[in-house]
Amino acid sequence: MPSHDTSRARFRLSGDHIAVFSHLVTGEPIPTSLNSAEKELKDCRLINDAGEFSADVAPLVATLMDPVAVVTVEMLGEHDRLVHELTISNGYVFSRESWPDEVESSYAQVEPQMLVWALAHMVNLQRADPISTGVPCVESTVGVLDAGLDSLSSAPTGSEESADHVAKALAQTGSLSDPALSLLANMIGELRSSWRMTTAWHGEDEGKRGTKVRGFGIWDCGPLGYWHRELPAEPVLEGQVGPESPLKLVPVPARRVWEMITGMLPEENEIAHR
């Protein structure tokens, strides 16, 4: 059931509710499969019987239907895959945060001056001092990484036992040796989440309008800090990465992650104006 909080300009909406908004904006007939979602929106007075939007939800609809740029955060963790977004239009900015096992997402208005803070909040960026690992980076392949991650499903509880179990799986690949092997095993054992942030916007090249994309990926390894996944480099397209693709993880301080998030927002001269 959709809901809204006018005191904080926030809403809880599902994909079906957003689809109803889209049909109303374009004037297309709403399919019967969305009748239930349409009724729910009417019941909470976000739309009326004439298909008009309430004053509360109109800015959100305008932003989602005509974005200037969209920043997408894809997170993998204990609860599998979660996707969050920040949508920027000419007049407003709204965030969308999903929740494990929930159909509805939380949408909230964001002040333009708070864009970087909102994105940092989405990925749970914490102030942390970089640790000394003894190696400048970890280099291997995606196949070796997958072997380590797959071993977690049968790993015993306890961080030390889990790391030993992962280390044995990595050693069986024959591609890593210490200290990188032990470090990667501990990183996988401590992995809170891996996430990638991607920005897409309307840009222009030599007078031709087109979609521009940039992104980066991070491992949040808890007590082992943040690691920038330099390879495979973002943005990664579907089918572009295989077991033999190179993997490179570089430790970075939290302030560097903040700077990378800041760099995700396109400059004014990068945007193609209508």
Short mmCIF file of N, CA and C in Angstrom, two decimals, residues 29 35 37 45 47 52 67 94-95 97 107 110-111 114 131-132 139 144 169 172 188 192 220 225 230-231 238:
data_model
loop_
_atom_site.label_atom_id
_atom_site.label_comp_id
_atom_site.label_asym_id
_atom_site.label_seq_id
_atom_site.Cartn_x
_atom_site.Cartn_y
_atom_site.Cartn_z
N PRO A 29 -3.75 4.45 -21.92
CA PRO A 29 -4.70 3.75 -21.04
C PRO A 29 -3.95 2.90 -20.02
N ASN A 35 -4.68 -2.00 -12.28
CA ASN A 35 -5.90 -1.45 -11.67
C ASN A 35 -5.80 -1.38 -10.15
N ALA A 37 -3.03 -1.11 -8.34
CA ALA A 37 -2.10 -0.03 -7.97
C ALA A 37 -2.76 1.33 -8.14
N ARG A 45 -5.00 9.27 -1.94
CA ARG A 45 -5.18 10.62 -2.48
C ARG A 45 -3.93 11.19 -3.15
N ILE A 47 -3.53 10.50 -6.41
CA ILE A 47 -4.19 10.87 -7.66
C ILE A 47 -5.69 10.91 -7.39
N GLU A 52 -5.54 13.14 -12.03
CA GLU A 52 -4.67 14.28 -11.74
C GLU A 52 -3.85 14.00 -10.49
N PRO A 67 14.01 13.24 -16.24
CA PRO A 67 15.27 13.42 -15.50
C PRO A 67 16.36 14.06 -16.36
N PHE A 94 15.20 13.75 -6.24
CA PHE A 94 14.59 12.76 -5.36
C PHE A 94 15.47 11.52 -5.27
N SER A 95 15.55 10.97 -4.08
CA SER A 95 16.24 9.70 -3.88
C SER A 95 15.23 8.57 -3.83
N GLU A 97 15.28 4.67 -2.18
CA GLU A 97 16.01 3.66 -1.44
C GLU A 97 15.14 2.42 -1.28
N TYR A 107 10.89 7.00 -1.40
CA TYR A 107 11.29 8.16 -2.21
C TYR A 107 11.29 9.38 -1.30
N VAL A 110 15.44 15.65 -1.99
CA VAL A 110 16.79 15.96 -1.54
C VAL A 110 17.14 17.38 -1.98
N GLU A 111 17.69 18.15 -1.07
CA GLU A 111 18.17 19.48 -1.44
C GLU A 111 19.39 19.33 -2.36
N MET A 114 22.77 18.85 -1.02
CA MET A 114 23.00 17.65 -0.22
C MET A 114 23.15 16.39 -1.07
N ILE A 131 44.07 1.13 6.53
CA ILE A 131 44.95 0.24 7.27
C ILE A 131 46.16 -0.12 6.42
N SER A 132 47.22 -0.56 7.07
CA SER A 132 48.40 -1.01 6.35
C SER A 132 48.25 -2.49 6.02
N GLU A 139 45.71 -8.24 -7.04
CA GLU A 139 45.46 -8.50 -8.45
C GLU A 139 45.25 -9.99 -8.69
N VAL A 144 38.91 -16.38 -9.99
CA VAL A 144 39.46 -16.65 -8.66
C VAL A 144 38.59 -16.01 -7.59
N ALA A 169 40.05 -22.31 -0.59
CA ALA A 169 39.39 -22.28 -1.90
C ALA A 169 40.20 -21.47 -2.89
N GLN A 172 43.34 -23.37 -4.07
CA GLN A 172 43.07 -24.44 -5.04
C GLN A 172 43.06 -23.94 -6.48
N ILE A 188 37.34 -11.06 1.73
CA ILE A 188 36.08 -11.73 1.41
C ILE A 188 35.33 -12.10 2.68
N ARG A 192 31.34 -6.53 3.88
CA ARG A 192 30.01 -6.09 4.28
C ARG A 192 29.11 -5.93 3.06
N ASP A 220 33.34 -2.70 0.54
CA ASP A 220 33.34 -2.27 1.93
C ASP A 220 33.70 -3.50 2.77
N GLY A 225 38.69 -1.87 5.72
CA GLY A 225 38.55 -0.63 4.98
C GLY A 225 37.88 -0.75 3.63
N GLU A 230 39.34 -1.30 -9.35
CA GLU A 230 39.80 -0.63 -10.57
C GLU A 230 39.55 -1.50 -11.80
N LEU A 231 39.65 -2.81 -11.64
CA LEU A 231 39.37 -3.76 -12.71
C LEU A 231 38.49 -4.88 -12.15
N GLU A 238 26.64 -5.85 -19.45
CA GLU A 238 26.27 -7.26 -19.31
C GLU A 238 27.02 -8.11 -20.33
#
